[in-house]
Coordinates of C-alpha atoms in Angstrom, one line a residue:
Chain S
X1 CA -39.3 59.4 -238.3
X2 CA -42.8 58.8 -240.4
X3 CA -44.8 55.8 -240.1
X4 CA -43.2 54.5 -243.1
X5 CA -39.5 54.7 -241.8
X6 CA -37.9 51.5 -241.7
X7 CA -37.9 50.1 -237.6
X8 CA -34.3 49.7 -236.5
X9 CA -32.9 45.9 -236.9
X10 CA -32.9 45.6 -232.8
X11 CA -36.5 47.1 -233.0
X12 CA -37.6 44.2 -234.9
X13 CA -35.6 41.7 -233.4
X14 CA -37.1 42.2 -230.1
X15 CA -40.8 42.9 -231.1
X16 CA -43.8 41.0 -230.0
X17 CA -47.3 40.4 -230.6
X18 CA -49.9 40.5 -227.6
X19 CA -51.8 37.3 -227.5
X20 CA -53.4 37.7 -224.0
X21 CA -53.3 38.8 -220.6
X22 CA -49.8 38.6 -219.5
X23 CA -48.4 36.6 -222.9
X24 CA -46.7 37.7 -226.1
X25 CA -46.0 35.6 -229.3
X26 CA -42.2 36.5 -231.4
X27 CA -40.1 35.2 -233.8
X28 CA -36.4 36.2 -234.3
X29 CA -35.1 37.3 -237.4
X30 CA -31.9 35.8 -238.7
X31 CA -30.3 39.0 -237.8
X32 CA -28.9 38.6 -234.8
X33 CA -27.8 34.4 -235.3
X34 CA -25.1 32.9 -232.5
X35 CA -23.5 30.0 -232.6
X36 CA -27.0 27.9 -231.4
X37 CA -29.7 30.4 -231.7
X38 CA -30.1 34.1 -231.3
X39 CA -27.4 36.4 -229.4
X40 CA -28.4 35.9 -225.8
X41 CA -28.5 39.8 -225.6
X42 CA -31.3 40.0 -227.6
X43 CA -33.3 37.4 -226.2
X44 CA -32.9 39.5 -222.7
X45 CA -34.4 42.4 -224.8
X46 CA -36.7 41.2 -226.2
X47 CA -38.5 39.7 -222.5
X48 CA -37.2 42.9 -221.1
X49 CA -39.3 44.0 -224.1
X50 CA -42.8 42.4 -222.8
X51 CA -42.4 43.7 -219.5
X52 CA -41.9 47.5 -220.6
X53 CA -44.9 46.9 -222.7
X54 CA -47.4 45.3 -220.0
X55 CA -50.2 47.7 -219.3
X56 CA -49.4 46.6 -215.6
X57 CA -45.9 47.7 -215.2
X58 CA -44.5 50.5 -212.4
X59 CA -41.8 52.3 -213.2
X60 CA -38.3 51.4 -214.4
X61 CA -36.4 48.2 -215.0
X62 CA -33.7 48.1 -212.0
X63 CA -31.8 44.2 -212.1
X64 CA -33.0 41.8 -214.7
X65 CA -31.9 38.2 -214.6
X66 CA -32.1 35.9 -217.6
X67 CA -31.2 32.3 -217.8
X68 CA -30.6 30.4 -220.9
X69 CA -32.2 26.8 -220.7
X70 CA -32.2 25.8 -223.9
X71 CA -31.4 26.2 -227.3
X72 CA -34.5 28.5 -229.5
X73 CA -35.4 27.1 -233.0
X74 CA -35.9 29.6 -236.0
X75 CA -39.8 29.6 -235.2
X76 CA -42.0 31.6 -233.4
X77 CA -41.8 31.4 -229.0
X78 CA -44.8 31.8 -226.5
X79 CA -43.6 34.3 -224.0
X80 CA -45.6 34.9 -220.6
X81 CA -44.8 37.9 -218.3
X82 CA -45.9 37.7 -215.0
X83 CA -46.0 41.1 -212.8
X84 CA -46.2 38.8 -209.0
X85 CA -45.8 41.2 -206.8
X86 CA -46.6 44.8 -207.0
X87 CA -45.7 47.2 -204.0
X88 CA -46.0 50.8 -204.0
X89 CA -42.4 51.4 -205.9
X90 CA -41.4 48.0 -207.0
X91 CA -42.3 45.6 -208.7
X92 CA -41.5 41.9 -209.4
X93 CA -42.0 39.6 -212.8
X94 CA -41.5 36.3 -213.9
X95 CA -41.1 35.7 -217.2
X96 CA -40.5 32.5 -219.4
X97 CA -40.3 31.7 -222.9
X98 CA -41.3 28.6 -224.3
X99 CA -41.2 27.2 -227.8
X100 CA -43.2 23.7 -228.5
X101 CA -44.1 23.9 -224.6
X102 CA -40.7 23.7 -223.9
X103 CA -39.2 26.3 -221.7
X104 CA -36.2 27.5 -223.3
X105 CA -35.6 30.8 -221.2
X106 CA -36.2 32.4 -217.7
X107 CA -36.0 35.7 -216.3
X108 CA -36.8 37.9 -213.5
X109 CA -37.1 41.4 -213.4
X110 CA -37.2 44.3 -211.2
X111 CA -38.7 47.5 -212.3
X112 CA -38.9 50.7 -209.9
X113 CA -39.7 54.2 -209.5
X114 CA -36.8 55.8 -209.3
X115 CA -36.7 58.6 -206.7
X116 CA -34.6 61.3 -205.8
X117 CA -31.6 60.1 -203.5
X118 CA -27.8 60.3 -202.2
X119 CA -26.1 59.7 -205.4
X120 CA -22.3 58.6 -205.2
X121 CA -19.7 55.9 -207.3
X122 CA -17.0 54.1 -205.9
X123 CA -15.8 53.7 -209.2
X124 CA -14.6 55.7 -211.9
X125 CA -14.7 55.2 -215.8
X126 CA -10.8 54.4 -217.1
X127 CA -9.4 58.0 -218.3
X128 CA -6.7 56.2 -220.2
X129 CA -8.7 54.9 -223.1
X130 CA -8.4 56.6 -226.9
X131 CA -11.6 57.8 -227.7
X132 CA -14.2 55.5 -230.0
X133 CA -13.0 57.3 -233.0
X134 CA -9.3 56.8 -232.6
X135 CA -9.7 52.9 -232.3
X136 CA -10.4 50.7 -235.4
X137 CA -13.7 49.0 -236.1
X138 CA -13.8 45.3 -235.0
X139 CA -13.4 44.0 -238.6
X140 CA -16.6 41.6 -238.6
X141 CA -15.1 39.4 -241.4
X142 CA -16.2 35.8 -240.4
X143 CA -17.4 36.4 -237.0
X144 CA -20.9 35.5 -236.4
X145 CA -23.9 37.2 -237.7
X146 CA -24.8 39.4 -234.3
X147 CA -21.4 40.5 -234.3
X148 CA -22.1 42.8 -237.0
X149 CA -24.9 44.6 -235.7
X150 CA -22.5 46.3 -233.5
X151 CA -19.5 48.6 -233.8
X152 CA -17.2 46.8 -231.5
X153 CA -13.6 49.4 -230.9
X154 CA -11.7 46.8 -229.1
X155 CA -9.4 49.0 -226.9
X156 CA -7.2 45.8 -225.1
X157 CA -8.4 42.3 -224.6
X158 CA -8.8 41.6 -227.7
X159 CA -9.2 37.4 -229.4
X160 CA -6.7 36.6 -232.0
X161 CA -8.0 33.4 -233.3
X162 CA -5.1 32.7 -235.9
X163 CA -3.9 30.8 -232.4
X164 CA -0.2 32.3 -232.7
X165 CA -1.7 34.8 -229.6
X166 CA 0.0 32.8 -226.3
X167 CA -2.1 32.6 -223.2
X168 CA -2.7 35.7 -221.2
X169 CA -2.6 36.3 -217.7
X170 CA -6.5 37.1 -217.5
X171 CA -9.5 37.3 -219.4
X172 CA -10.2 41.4 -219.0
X173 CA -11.1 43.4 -222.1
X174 CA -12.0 47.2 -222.6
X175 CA -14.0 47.9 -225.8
X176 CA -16.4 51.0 -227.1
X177 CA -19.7 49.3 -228.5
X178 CA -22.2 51.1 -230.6
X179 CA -25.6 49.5 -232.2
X180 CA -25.1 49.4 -236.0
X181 CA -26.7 51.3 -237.8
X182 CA -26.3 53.8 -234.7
X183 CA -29.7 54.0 -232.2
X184 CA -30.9 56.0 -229.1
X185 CA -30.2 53.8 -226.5
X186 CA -32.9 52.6 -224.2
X187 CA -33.1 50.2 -221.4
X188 CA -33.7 47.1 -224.7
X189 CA -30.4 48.0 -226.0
X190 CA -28.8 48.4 -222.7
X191 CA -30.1 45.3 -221.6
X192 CA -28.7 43.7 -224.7
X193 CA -25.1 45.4 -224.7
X194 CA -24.5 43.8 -221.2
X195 CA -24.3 40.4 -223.6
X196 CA -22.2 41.8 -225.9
X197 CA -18.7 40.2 -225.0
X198 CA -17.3 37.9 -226.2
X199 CA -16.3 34.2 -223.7
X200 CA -13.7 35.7 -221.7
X201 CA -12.1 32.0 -221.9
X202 CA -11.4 33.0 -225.3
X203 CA -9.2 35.9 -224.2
X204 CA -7.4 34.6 -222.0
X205 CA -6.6 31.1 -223.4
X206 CA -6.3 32.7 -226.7
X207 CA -8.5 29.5 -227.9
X208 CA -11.7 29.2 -229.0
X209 CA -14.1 26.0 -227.9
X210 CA -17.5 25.4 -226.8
X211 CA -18.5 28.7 -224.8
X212 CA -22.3 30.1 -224.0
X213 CA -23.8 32.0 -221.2
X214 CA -26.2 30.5 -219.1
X215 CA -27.3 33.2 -216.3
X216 CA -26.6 36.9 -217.1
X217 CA -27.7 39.4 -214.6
X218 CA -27.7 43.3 -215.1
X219 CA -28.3 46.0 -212.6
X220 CA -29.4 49.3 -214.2
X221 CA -27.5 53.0 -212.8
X222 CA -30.3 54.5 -215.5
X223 CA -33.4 56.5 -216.0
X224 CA -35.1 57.8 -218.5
X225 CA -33.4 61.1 -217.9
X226 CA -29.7 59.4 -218.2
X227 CA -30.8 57.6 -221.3
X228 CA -31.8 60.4 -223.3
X229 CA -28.8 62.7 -222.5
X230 CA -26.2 59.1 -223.8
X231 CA -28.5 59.4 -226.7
X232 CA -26.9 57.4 -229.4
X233 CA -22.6 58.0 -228.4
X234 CA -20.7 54.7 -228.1
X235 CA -20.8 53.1 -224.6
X236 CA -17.2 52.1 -222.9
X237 CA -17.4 48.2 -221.5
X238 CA -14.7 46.6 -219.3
X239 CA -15.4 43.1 -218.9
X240 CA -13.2 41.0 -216.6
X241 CA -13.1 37.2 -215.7
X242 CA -12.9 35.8 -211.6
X243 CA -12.6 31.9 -212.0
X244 CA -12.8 29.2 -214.1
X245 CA -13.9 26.2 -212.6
X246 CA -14.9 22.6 -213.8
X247 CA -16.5 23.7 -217.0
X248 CA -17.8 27.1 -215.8
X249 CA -16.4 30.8 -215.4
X250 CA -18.1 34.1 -214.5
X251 CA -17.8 37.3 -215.7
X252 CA -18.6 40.9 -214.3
X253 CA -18.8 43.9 -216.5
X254 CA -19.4 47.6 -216.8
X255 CA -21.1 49.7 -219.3
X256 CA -20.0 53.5 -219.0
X257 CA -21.8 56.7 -220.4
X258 CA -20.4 59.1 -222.8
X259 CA -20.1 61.6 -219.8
X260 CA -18.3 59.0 -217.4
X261 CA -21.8 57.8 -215.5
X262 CA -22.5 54.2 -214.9
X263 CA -25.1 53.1 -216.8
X264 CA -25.4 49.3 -216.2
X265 CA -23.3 46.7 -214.3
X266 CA -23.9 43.0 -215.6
X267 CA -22.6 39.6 -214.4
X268 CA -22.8 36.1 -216.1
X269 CA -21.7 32.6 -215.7
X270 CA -20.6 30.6 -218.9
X271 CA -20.3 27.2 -219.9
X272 CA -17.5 26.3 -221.2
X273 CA -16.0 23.0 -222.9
X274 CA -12.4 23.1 -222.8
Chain E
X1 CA -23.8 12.9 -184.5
X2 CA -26.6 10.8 -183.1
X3 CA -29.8 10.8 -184.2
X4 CA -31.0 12.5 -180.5
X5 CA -28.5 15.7 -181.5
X6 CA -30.1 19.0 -181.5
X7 CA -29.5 20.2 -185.1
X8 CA -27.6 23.3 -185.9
X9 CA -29.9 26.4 -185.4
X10 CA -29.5 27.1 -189.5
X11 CA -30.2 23.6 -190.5
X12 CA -33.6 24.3 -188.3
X13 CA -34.1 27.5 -189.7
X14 CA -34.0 26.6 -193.6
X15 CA -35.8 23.7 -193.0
X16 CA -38.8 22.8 -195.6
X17 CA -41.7 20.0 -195.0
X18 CA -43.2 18.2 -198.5
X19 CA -46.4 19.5 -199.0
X20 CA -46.9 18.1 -202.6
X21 CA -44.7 17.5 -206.2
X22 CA -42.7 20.6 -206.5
X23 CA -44.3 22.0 -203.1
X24 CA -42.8 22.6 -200.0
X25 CA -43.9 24.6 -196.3
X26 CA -42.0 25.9 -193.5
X27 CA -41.4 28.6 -191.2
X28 CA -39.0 30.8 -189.7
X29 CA -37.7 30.7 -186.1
X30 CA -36.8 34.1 -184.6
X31 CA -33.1 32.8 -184.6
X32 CA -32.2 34.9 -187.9
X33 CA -34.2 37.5 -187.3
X34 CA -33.7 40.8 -189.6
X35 CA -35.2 44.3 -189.8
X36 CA -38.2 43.4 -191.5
X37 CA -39.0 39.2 -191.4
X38 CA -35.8 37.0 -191.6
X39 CA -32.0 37.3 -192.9
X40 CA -31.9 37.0 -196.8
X41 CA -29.7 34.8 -196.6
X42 CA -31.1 32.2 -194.6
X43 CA -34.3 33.0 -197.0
X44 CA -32.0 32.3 -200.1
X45 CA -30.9 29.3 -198.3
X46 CA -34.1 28.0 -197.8
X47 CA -35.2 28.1 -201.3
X48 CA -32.2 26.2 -202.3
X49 CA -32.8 23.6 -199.9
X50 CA -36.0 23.2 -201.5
X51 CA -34.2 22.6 -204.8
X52 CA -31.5 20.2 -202.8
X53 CA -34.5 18.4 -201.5
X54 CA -35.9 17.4 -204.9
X55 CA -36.2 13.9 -206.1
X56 CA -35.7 15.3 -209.4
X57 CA -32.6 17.6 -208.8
X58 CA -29.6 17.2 -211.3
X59 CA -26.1 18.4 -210.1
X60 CA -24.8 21.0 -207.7
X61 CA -25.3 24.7 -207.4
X62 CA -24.1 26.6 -210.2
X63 CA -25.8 29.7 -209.5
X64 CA -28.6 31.6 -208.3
X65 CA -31.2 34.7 -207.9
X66 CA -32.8 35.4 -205.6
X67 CA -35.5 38.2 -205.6
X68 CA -36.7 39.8 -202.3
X69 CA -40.6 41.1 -203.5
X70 CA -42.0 42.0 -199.9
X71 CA -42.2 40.7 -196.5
X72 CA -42.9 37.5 -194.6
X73 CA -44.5 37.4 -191.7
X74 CA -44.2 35.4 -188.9
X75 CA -46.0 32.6 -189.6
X76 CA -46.0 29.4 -192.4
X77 CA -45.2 30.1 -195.6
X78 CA -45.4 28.0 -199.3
X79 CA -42.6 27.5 -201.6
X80 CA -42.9 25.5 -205.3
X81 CA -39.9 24.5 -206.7
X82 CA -40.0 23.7 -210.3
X83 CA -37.6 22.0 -212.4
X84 CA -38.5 23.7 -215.8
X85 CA -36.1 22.5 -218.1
X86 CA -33.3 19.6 -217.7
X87 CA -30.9 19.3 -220.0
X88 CA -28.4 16.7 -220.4
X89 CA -26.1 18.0 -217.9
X90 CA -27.6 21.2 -216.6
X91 CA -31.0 21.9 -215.2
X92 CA -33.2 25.3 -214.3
X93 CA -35.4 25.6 -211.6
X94 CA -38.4 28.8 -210.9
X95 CA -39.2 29.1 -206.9
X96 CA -41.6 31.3 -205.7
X97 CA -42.4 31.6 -201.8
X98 CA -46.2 32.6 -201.1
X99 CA -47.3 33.5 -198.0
X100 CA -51.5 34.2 -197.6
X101 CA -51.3 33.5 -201.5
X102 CA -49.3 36.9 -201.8
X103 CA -45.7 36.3 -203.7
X104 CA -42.9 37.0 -201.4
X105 CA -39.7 35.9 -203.0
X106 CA -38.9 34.8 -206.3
X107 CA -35.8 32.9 -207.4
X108 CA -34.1 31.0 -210.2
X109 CA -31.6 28.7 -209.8
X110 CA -29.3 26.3 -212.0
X111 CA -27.7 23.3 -211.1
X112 CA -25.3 21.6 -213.4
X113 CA -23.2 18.1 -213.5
X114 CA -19.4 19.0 -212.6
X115 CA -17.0 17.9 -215.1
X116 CA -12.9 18.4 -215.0
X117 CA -12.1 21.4 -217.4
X118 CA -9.2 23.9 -217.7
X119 CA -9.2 25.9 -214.4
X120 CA -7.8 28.7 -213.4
X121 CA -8.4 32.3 -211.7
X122 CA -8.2 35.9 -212.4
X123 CA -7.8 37.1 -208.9
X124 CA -6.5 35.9 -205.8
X125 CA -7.1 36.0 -202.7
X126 CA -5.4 39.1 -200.8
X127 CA -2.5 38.3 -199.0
X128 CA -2.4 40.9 -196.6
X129 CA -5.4 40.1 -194.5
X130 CA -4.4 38.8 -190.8
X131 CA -5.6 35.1 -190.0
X132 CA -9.1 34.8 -188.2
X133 CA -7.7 34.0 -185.0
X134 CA -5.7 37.4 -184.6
X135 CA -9.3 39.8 -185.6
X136 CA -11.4 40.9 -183.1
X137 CA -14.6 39.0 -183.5
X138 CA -17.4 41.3 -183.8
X139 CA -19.2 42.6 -180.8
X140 CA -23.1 41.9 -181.9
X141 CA -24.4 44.0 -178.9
X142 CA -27.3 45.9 -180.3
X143 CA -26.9 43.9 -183.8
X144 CA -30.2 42.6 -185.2
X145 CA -30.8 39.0 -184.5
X146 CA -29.5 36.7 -187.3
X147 CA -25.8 38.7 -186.7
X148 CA -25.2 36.6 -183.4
X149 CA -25.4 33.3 -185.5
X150 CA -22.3 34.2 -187.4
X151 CA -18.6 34.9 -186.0
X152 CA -17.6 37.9 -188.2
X153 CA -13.9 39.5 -187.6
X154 CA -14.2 42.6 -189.7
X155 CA -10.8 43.2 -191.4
X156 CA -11.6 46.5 -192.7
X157 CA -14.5 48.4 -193.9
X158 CA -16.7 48.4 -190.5
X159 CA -19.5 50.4 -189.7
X160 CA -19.4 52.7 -186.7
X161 CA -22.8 53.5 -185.8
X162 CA -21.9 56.3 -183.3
X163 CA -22.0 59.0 -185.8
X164 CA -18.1 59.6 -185.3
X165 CA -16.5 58.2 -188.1
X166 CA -16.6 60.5 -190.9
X167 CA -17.8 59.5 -195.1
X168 CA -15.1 57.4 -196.8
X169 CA -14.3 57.2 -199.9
X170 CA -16.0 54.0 -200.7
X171 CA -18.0 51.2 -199.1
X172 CA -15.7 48.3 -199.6
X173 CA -15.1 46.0 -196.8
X174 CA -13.2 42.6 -196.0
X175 CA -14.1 40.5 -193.3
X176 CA -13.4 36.1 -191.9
X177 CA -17.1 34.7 -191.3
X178 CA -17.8 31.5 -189.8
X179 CA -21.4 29.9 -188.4
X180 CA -21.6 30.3 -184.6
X181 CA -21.3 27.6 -183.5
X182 CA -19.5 26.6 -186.7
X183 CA -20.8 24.2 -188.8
X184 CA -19.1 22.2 -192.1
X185 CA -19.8 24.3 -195.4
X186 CA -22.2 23.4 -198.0
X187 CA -24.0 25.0 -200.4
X188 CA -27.0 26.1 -198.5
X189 CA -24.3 28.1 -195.4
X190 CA -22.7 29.5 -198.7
X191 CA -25.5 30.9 -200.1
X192 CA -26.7 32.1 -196.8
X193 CA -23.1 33.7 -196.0
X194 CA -22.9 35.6 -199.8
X195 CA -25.6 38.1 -198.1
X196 CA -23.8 38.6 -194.7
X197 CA -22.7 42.1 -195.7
X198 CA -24.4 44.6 -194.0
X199 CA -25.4 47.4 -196.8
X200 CA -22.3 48.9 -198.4
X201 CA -24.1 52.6 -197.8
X202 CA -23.5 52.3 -194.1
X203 CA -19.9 51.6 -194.7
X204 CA -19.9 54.4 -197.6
X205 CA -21.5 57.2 -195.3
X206 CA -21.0 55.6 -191.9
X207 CA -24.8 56.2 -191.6
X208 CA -27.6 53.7 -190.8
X209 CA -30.7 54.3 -193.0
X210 CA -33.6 52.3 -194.3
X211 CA -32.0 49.8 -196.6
X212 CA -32.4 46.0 -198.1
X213 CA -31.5 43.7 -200.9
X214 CA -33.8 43.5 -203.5
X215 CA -32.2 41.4 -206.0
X216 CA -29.2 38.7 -205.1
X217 CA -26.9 36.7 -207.2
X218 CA -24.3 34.1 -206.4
X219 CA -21.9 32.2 -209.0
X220 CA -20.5 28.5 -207.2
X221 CA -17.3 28.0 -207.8
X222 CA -16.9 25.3 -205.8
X223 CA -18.3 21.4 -205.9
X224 CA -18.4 19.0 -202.8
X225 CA -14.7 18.2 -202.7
X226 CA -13.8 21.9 -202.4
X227 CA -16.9 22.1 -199.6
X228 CA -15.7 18.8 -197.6
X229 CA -11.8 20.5 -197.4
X230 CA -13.2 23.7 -196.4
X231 CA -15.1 22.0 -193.4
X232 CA -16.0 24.3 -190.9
X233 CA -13.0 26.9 -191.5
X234 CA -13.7 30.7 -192.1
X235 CA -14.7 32.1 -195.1
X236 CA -12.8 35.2 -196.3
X237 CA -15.5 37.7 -197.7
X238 CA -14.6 40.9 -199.7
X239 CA -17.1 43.0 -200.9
X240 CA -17.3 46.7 -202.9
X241 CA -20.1 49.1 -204.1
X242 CA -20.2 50.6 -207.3
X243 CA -22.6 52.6 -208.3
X244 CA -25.3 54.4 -205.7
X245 CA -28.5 55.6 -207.8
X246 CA -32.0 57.3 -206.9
X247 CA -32.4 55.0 -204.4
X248 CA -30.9 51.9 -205.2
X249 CA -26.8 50.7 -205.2
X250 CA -25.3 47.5 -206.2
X251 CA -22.6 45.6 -204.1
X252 CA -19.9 42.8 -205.7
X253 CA -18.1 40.4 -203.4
X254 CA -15.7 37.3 -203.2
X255 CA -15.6 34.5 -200.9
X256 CA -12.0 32.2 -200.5
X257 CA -12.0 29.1 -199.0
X258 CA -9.1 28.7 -196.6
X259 CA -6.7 27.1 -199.2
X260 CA -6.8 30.5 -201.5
X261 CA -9.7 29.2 -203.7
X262 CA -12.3 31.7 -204.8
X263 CA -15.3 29.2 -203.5
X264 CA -18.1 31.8 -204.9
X265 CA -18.7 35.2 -206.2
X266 CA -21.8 37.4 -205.6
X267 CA -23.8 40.4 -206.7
X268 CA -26.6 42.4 -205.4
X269 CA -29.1 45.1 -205.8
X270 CA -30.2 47.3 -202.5
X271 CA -32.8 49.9 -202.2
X272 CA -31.8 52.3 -199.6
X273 CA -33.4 55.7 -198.5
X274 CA -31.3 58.6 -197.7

């Protein structure tokens, strides 16, 4: 790529300007426009985004936790990353984004040197699913303006929202999910993918209504090393509901590599009006 | 209970003294005494407390994180709860615990108004576990401290720390866990119980090594009705591994009420060395 290639969409999304120690300035393009605001994925990039840019940081991000507080205007936010404790392989930040003075988002991260250790899974990617290429591209049509920044394959679990599609019996979905145009993925676009489902109220009530995350955490199975060799192939995410309680429900996820590895495990609760 | 009762060890142990708005101190007795400074539990517990405690506080637990960023000593310790954003319904607390000025935990934690919405569950509680009564409680013998102030029946999934028992095939566990002496459920023994597992590596390899939780996160799916029928009954716990990484594997878990409701769900991230 030259210095005058056009950045990837995500790339600009999640950029930020330095303006001082520990605090960044942004502004999200239209892009990647939810229902209120940007796609909560990207927000979690784009703070993931400071902290892999701090001169201060040691070594790679391992959980992130980012909690939506409030809605973000079409303006530019004040973001301040705060590395608070540094140890000789880990580290802890705080990070918050504010618009008007207003906190609108909070996060904490964990970032570690990964070392050399026992290496096992108790799980095991699906080996019944068609492969990305024999399932048919999620057909953006009115969906909302994120939604087509990614090429969604949805395998089962899918939301019919012509409501003729009766309840199901649970809210689990399997789906292959690519950035669009296609992009190496990196810890940013990992970080973001473990947003990218949709309410699993939908799916299972078969029902749309007044849905958005509130807490999403991810845990990274990823270095640099495991990054590099998923390059840009599609990603495989099962995403499954537990309960759904007096106007909440959470979700726990995973996000498989193209050679069956783990790359992320993520976990949210969601409002829900319905 | 009258005012001259001795209160329950944990309601000593998580208690906090106001030490200014949004500023709390305390300290913790040996009672839950871990490998390195107290349980995590009755850490995350603390904090919460802390948040409980507020004048400003809006609504019950809806979920929290809890980051483990080094040790604490034996001695006082500082914690600043701040409500950062409150919405009409939900609000969004930062909590940091300093010890000697030095950052020792970080956490976030949202509370939220309950309101009656569509319920319903995904999973359900196994149905092939034997009631409390007919386990074998645990035998803490050489356990570390804070393992005597629980009554734990492992189900399946125990550790044998003789060396005997060979690798399994995974690290997943179920197991009843009460307070000893038992004490009514609230949100604070919740919390503390959703890091009662010991690390899912031991189980795994059924080999001790160095190994803690870095990163904790548990959904509520319960309000005070569910708590007060709960009362002091056991808690089923379930929990699984998933992915064991250069030096760090993540753990999922469920805890049931005694009448079959899933009362809360949590996550974590452990380092481990081995």
């Amino acid at each position: 790529m030259t210095g005058q290639a056009k950045k990837h969409v995500f790339d600009q999304s999640i950029a930020l300007t330095p303006s001082g120690d520990n605090s960044w300035q942004g502004q999200f393009p239209p892009a990647y426009a939810n229902m209120v605001g940007p796609f909560g994925g990207v927000i979690a990039a784009t703070l993931l985004n400071g902290v892999l840019n701090h001169p201060e940081r040691l070594g790679d991000p391992v959980s992130m936790t980012v909690n939506f507080a409030g809605p973000i205007a079409d303006d530019h936010f004040d973001v301040a990353t705060r590395p608070c404790r540094t140890n000789r392989s880990t580290q802890h930040w705080m990070i918050e984004l504010t618009q008007g003075g207003e906190t609108a988002v909070t996060a904490t991260v964990l970032t570690g040197v990964r070392r050399d250790s026992w290496e096992g899974s108790d799980v095991s990617m699906p080996d019944d699913v068609p492969p990305f290429d024999e399932v048919e591209p999620f057909d953006v049509g009115r969906s909302l303006p994120w939604v087509a920044n990614y090429d969604l394959r949805i395998i089962d679990g899918g939301f019919d929202p012509s409501g003729r599609t009766p309840e199901q019996a649970h809210g689990a979905s399997r789906l292959w999910v690519r950035d669009k145009p296609s992009r190496p993925l990196d810890f940013t676009s990992l970080m973001a993918i473990s947003d990218c489902f949709f309410p699993r109220i939908f799916i299972r009530r078969q029902e749309r209504m007044p849905a958005g995350t509130v807490s999403l955490t991810t845990y990274f199975h990823a270095d640099g090393d495991t990054l590099a060799r998923q390059g840009d192939l599609p990603v495989l995410a099962e995403a499954r509901a537990q309960r759904y309680f007096k106007g909440y429900f959470d979700q726990s996820a995973e996000l498989w590599g193209a050679d069956g590895q783990l790359l992320a495990t993520t976990h949210q609760v969601v409002y829900f009006k319905g």
